[in-house]
Short mmCIF file of C-alpha atoms and ligand atoms in Angstrom, two decimals:
data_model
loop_
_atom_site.label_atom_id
_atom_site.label_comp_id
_atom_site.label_asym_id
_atom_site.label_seq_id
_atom_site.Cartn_x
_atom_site.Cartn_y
_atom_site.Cartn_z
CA UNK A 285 -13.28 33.46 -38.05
CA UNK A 286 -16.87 34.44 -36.83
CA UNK A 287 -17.96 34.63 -40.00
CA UNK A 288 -16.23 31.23 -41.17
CA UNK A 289 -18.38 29.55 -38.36
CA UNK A 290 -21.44 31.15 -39.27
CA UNK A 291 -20.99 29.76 -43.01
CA UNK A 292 -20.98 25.83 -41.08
CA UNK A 293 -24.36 25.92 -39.96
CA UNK A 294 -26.69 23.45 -42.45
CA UNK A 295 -23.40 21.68 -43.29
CA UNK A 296 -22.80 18.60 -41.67
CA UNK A 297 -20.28 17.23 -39.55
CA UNK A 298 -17.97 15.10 -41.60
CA UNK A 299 -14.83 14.36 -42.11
CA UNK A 300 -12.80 15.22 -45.30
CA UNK A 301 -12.93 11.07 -46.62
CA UNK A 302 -16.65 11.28 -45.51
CA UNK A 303 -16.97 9.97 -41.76
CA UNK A 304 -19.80 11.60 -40.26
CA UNK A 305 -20.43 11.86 -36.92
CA UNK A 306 -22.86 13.79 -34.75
CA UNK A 307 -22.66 17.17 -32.90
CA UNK A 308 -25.05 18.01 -29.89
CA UNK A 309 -25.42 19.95 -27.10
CA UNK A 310 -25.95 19.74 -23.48
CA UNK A 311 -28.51 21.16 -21.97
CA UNK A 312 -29.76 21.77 -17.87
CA UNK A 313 -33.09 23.31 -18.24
CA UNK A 314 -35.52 24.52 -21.39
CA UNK A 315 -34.43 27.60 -21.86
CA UNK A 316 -31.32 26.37 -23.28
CA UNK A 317 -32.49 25.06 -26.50
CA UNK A 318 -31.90 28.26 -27.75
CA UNK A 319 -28.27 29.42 -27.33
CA UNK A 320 -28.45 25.58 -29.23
CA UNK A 321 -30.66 26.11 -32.06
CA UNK A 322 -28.23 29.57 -32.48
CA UNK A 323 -25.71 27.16 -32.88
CA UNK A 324 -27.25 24.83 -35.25
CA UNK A 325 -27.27 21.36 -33.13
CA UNK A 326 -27.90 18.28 -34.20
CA UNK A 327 -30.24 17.59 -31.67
CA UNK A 328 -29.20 17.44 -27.29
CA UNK A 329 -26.96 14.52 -26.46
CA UNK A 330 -27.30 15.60 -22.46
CA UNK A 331 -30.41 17.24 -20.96
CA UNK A 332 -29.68 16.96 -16.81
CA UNK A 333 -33.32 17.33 -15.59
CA UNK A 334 -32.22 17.10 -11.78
CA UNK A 335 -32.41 21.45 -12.34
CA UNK A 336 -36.31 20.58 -12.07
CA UNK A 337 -35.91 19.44 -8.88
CA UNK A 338 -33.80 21.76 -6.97
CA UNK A 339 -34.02 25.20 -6.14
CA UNK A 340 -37.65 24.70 -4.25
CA UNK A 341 -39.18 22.81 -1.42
CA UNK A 342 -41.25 19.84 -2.99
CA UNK A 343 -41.00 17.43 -5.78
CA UNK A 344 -41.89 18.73 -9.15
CA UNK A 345 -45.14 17.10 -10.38
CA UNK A 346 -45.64 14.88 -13.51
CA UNK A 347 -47.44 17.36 -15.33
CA UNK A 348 -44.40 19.80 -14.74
CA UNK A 349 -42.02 17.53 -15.88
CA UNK A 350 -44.08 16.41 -18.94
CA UNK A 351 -44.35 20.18 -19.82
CA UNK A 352 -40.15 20.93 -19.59
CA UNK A 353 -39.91 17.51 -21.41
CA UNK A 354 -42.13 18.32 -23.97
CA UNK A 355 -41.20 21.58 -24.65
CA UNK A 356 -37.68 20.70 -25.47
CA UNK A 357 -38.99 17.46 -27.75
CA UNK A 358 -41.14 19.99 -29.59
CA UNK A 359 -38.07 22.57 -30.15
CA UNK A 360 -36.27 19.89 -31.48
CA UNK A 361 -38.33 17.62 -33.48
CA UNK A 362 -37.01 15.65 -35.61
CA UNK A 363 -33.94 15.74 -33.82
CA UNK A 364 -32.93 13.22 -30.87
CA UNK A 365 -33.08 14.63 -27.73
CA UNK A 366 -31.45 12.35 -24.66
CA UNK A 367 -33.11 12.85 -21.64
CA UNK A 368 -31.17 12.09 -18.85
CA UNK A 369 -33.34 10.49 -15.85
CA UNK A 370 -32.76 12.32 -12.15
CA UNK A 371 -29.08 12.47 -11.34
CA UNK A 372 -29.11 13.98 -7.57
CA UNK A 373 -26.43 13.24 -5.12
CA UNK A 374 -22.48 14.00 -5.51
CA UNK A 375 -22.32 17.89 -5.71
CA UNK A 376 -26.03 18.64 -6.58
CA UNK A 377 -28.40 18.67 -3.28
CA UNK A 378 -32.17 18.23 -3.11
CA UNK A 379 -32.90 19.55 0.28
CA UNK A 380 -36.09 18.48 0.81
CA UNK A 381 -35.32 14.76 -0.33
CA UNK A 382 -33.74 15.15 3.47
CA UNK A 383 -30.79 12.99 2.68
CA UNK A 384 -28.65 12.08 5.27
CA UNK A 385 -24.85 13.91 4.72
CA UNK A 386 -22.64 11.66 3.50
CA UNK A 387 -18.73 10.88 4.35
CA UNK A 388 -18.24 10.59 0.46
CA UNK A 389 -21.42 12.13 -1.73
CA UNK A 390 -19.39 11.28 -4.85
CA UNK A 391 -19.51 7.68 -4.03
CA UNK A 392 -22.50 7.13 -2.05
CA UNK A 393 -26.88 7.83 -2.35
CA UNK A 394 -27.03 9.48 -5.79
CA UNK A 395 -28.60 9.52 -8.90
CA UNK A 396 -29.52 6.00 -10.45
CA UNK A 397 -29.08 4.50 -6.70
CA UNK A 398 -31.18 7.11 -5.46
CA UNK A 399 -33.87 6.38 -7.80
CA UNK A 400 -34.26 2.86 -7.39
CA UNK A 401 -34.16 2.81 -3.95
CA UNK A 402 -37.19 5.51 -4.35
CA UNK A 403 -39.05 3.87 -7.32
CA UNK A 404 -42.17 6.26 -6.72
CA UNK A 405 -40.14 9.72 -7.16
CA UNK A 406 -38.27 7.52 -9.87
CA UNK A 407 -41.76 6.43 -12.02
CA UNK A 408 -43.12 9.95 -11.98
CA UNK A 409 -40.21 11.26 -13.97
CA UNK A 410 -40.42 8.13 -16.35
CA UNK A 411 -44.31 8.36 -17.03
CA UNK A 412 -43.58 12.45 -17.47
CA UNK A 413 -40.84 11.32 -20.19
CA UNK A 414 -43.34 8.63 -21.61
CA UNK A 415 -45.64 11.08 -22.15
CA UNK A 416 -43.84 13.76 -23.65
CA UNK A 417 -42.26 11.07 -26.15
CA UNK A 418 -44.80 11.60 -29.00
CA UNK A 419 -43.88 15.04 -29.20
CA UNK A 420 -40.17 14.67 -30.55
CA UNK A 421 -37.81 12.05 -30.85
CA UNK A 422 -37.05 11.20 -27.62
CA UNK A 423 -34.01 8.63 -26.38
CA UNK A 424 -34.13 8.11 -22.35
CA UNK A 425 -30.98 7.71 -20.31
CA UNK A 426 -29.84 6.55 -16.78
CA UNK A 427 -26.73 8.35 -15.07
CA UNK A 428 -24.27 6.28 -12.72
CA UNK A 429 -25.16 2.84 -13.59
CA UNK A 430 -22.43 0.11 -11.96
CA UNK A 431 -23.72 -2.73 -12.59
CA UNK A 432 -25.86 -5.45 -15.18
CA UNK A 433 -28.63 -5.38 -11.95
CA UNK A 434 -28.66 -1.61 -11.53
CA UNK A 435 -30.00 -1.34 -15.35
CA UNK A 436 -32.16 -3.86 -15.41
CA UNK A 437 -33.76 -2.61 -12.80
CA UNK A 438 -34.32 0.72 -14.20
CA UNK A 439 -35.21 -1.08 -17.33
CA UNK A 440 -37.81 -3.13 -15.60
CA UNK A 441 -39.48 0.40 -13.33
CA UNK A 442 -39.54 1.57 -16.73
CA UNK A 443 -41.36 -1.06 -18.13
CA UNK A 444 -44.16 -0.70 -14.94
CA UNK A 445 -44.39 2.86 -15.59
CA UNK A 446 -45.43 1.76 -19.53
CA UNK A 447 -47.95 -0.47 -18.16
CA UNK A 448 -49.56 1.71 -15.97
CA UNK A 449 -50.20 3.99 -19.20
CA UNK A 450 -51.09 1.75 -21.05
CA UNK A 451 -53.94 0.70 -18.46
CA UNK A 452 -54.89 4.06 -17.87
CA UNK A 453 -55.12 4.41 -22.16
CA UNK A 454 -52.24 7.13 -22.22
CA UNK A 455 -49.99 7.27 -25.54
CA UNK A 456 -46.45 7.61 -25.83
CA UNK A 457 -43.98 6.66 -28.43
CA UNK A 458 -43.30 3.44 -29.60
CA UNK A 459 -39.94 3.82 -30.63
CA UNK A 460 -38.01 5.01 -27.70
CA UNK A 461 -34.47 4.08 -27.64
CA UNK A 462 -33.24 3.56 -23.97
CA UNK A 463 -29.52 4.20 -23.12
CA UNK A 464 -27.32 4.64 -19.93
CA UNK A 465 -24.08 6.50 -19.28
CA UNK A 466 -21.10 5.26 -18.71
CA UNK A 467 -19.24 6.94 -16.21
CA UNK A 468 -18.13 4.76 -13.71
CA UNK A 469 -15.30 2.06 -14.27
CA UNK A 470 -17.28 -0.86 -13.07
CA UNK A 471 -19.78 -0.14 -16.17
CA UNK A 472 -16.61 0.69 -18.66
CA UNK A 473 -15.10 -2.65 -18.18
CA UNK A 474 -18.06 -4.59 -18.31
CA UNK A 475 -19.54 -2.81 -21.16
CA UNK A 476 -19.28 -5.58 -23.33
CA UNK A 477 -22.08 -7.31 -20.59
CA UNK A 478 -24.03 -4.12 -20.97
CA UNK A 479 -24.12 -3.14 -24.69
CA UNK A 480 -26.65 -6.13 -25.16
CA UNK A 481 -29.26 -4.48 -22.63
CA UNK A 482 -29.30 -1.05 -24.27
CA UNK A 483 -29.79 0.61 -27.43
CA UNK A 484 -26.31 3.13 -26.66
CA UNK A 485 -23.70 4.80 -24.43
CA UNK A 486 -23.26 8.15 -23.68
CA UNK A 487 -19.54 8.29 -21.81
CA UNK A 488 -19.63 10.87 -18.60
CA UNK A 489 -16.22 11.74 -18.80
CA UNK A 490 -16.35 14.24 -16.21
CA UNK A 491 -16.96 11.35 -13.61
CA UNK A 492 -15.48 8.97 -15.50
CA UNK A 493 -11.84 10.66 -15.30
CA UNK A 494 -12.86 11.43 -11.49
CA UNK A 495 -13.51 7.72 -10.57
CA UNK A 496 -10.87 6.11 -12.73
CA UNK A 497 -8.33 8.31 -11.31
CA UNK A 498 -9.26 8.55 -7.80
CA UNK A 499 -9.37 12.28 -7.95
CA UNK A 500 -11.97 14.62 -6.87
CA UNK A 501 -13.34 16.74 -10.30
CA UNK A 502 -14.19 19.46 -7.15
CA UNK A 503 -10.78 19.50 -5.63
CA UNK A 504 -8.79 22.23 -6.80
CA UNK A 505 -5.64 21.24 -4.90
CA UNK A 506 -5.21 17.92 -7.02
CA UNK A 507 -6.88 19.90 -10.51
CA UNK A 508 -3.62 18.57 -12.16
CA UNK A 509 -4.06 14.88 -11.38
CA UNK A 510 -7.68 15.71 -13.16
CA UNK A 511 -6.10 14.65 -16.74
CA UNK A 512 -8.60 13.58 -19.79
CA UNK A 513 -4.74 12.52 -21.55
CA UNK A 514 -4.76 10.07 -18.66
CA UNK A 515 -4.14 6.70 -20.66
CA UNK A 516 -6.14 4.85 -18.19
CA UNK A 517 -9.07 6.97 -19.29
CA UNK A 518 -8.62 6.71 -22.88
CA UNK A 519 -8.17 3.00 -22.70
CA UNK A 520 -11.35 2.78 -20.80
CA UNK A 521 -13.04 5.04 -23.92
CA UNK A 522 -11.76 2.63 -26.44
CA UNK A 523 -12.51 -0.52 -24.63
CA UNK A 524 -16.50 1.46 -24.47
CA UNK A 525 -16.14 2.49 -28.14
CA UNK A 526 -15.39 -1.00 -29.18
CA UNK A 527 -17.59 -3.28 -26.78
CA UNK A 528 -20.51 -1.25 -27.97
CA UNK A 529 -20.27 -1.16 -31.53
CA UNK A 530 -19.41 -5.14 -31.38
CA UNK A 531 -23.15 -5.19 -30.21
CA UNK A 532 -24.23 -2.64 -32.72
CA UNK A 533 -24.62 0.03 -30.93
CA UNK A 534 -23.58 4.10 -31.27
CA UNK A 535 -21.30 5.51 -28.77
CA UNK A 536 -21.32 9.21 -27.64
CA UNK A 537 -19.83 11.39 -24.72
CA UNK A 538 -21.66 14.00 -22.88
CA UNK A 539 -18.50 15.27 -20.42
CA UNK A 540 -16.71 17.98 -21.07
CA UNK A 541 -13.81 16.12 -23.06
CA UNK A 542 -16.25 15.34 -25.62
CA UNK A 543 -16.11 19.50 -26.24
CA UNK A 544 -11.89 19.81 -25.92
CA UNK A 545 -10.06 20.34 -29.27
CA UNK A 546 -7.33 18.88 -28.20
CA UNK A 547 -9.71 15.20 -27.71
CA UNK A 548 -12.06 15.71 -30.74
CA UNK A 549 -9.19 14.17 -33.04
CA UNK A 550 -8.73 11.50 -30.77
CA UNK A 551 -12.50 10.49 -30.16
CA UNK A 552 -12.67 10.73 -33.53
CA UNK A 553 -10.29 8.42 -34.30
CA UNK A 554 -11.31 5.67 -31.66
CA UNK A 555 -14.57 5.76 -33.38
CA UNK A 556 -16.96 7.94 -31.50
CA UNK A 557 -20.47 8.07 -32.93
CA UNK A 558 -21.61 11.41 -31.10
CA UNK A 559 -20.51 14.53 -29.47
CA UNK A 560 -22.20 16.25 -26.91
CA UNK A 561 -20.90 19.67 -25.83
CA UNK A 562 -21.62 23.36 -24.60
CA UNK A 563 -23.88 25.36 -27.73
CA UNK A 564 -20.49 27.30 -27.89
CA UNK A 565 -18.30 24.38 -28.81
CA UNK A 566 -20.69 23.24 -31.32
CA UNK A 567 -19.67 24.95 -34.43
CA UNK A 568 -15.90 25.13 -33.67
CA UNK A 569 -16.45 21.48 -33.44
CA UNK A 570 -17.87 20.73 -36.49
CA UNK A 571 -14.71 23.04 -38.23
CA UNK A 572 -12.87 20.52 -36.37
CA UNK A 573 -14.33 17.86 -37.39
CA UNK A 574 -14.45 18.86 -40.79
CA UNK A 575 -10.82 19.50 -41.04
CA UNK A 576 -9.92 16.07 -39.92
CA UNK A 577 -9.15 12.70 -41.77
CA UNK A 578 -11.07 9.86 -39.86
CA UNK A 579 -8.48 7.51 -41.40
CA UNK A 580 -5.51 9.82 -40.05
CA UNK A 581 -7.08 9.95 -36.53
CA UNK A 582 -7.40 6.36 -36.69
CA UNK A 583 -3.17 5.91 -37.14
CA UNK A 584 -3.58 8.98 -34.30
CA UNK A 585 -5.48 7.16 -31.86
CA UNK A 586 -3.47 3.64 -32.47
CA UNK A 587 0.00 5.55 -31.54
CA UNK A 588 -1.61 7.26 -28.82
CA UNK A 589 -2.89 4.02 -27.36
CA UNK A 590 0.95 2.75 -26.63
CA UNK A 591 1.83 6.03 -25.12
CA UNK A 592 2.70 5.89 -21.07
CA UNK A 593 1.67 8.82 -19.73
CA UNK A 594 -0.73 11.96 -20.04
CA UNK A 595 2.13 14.69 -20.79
CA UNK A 596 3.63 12.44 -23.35
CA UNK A 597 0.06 12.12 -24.75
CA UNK A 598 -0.70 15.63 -24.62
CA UNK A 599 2.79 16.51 -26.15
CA UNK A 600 2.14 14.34 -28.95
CA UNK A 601 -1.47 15.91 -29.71
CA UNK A 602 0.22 19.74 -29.30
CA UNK A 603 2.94 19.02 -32.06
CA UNK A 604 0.63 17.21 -34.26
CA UNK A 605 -1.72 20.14 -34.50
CA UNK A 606 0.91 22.69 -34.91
C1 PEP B 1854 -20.28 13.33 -16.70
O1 PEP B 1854 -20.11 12.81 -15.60
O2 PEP B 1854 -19.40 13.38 -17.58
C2 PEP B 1854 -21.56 13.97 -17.03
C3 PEP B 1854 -21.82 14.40 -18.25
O3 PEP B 1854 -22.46 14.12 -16.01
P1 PEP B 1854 -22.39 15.28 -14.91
O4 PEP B 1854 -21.31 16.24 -15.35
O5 PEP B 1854 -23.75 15.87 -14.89
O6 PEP B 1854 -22.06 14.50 -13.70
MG1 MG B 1855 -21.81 12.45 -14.28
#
């Protein structure tokens, strides 16, 4: 079995009629490029840089940032590496931000409304990311976005951060793409609106499920409401799948889902351009993957898409693979 894994790495992930898709990892600070390199990644579909700025008393500097940032470029290069821009708030606390507590953290002053409400904190980690971009192939992401105003807003600090290197004669890469996550409903259903103002999706699954369902992904006492078979959810994946590549643009998933056995045949089958998952689940993935038929998980995904609820789903998925 080990051994059979071991044998994947330099192969890549593609189906048995030739439907390849991509396997990455996620990633929270530097130091974890290597449990993904052991693994044989295709590059990091999720790097969460708000690790930089907890655990101590003041903001990190630019010069830190660009440092982490470049380091994992370098480790990477040629490989895309998704940086994900500050995503504080919800469960993860910055105490010396001195943010007021909050009735409901999950649904009030975090990440992307965090950072455009504090555009300075916000530009430093954007001209630290500009920066580092000549060292790797870099592809920039914003966490939470709502709404069509939220990203163009982001879209436009980045833009000021670009000028302000530019004035000061500072390089960075010209070729940058810039993405967002979708993770909130709001931004699912209106993801036809905002596949024309980016250049992908990465779907958040792990808040996506929590916000579609109205169920706490902390709450232990309602863990079996928490449901990825939920057809709500996998409705809401299609509907992203689809609105984005009618634009032209890929589709991955950084939340956990994206790493479940049980989903990879039907992501795969809804048409899911990228995988992002745990170094661990990389390889077993890729098996996965390379067991499959996309055509198959196409038929697959189309039954499971009239199916009424998440046990009959889940059922269905269990028997299939038996
Ligand atoms: C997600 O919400 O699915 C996600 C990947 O982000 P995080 O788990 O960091 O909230
Ligand atoms: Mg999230």
């Amino acid at each position: 079995e080990k051994k059979e894994l071991q044998n994947l790495k330099g192969k890549p992930s593609i189906t048995k009629d030739g439907y390849k898709v991509e396997i990455v990892g996620n990633i929270g600070t530097p130091n974890d490029i290597e449990g993904l390199i052991k693994n044989d990644t295709e590059g990091v579909g999720l790097y969460r840089t708000e690790f930089i700025y907890m655990d101590r008393d003041t903001l990190p500097t630019e010069e830190e940032q660009f440092e982490a940032y470049k380091k994992v470029l370098q480790a990477m290069n040629p490989k895309p590496v998704v940086i994900r821009t500050l995503d504080i708030g919800g469960d993860k606390e910055v105490s010396y931000l001195n943010i007021d507590k909050e009735m409901n953290p999950f649904l009030g002053y975090r990440a992307i409304r965090l950072c455009l409400d504090k555009a300075e904190i916000f530009k430093v980690q954007l001209r630290a990311l500009l920066r580092a971009s000549i060292y790797g192939n870099l592809k920039i992401m914003f966490p939470m976005i709502s709404s069509l105003e939220e990203l163009l807003e982001a879209k436009k600090i980045l833009e000021e951060a670009k000028r302000e290197l530019d004035n000061e004669g500072v390089k960075y890469a010209s070729n940058i793409e810039v993405g967002m996550m979708i993770e909130v409903p709001s931004a699912a259903i209106i993801s036809d609106i905002l596949a024309k103002e980016v250049d992908f999706f990465s779907i958040g699954t792990n808040d996506l499920i929590q916000y579609t369902t109205a169920v706490d992904r902390m709450n232990q006492k309602i863990r079996h409401l928490y449901n990825p078979f939920n057809p709500a959810v996998i409705r809401l994946i299609k509907m992203v799948i689809d609105n984005g590549h009618k634009e032209g643009i890929w589709v991955g998933m950084c939340g956990e889902m994206a790493g479940d056995k049980r989903m990879i045949p039907i992501l795969l089958g809804l048409g899911l351009d990228e995988f992002s998952m745990s170094p661990i689940s990389i390889l077993p993935a890729r098996k996965l993957i390379r067991s499959l038929n996309s055509k198959e998980m196409k038929k697959l995904s189309d039954e499971i898409l009239k199916m009424n609820t998440a046990e009959e789903i889940e059922k269905f998925i269990e028997n299939y693979f038996k």
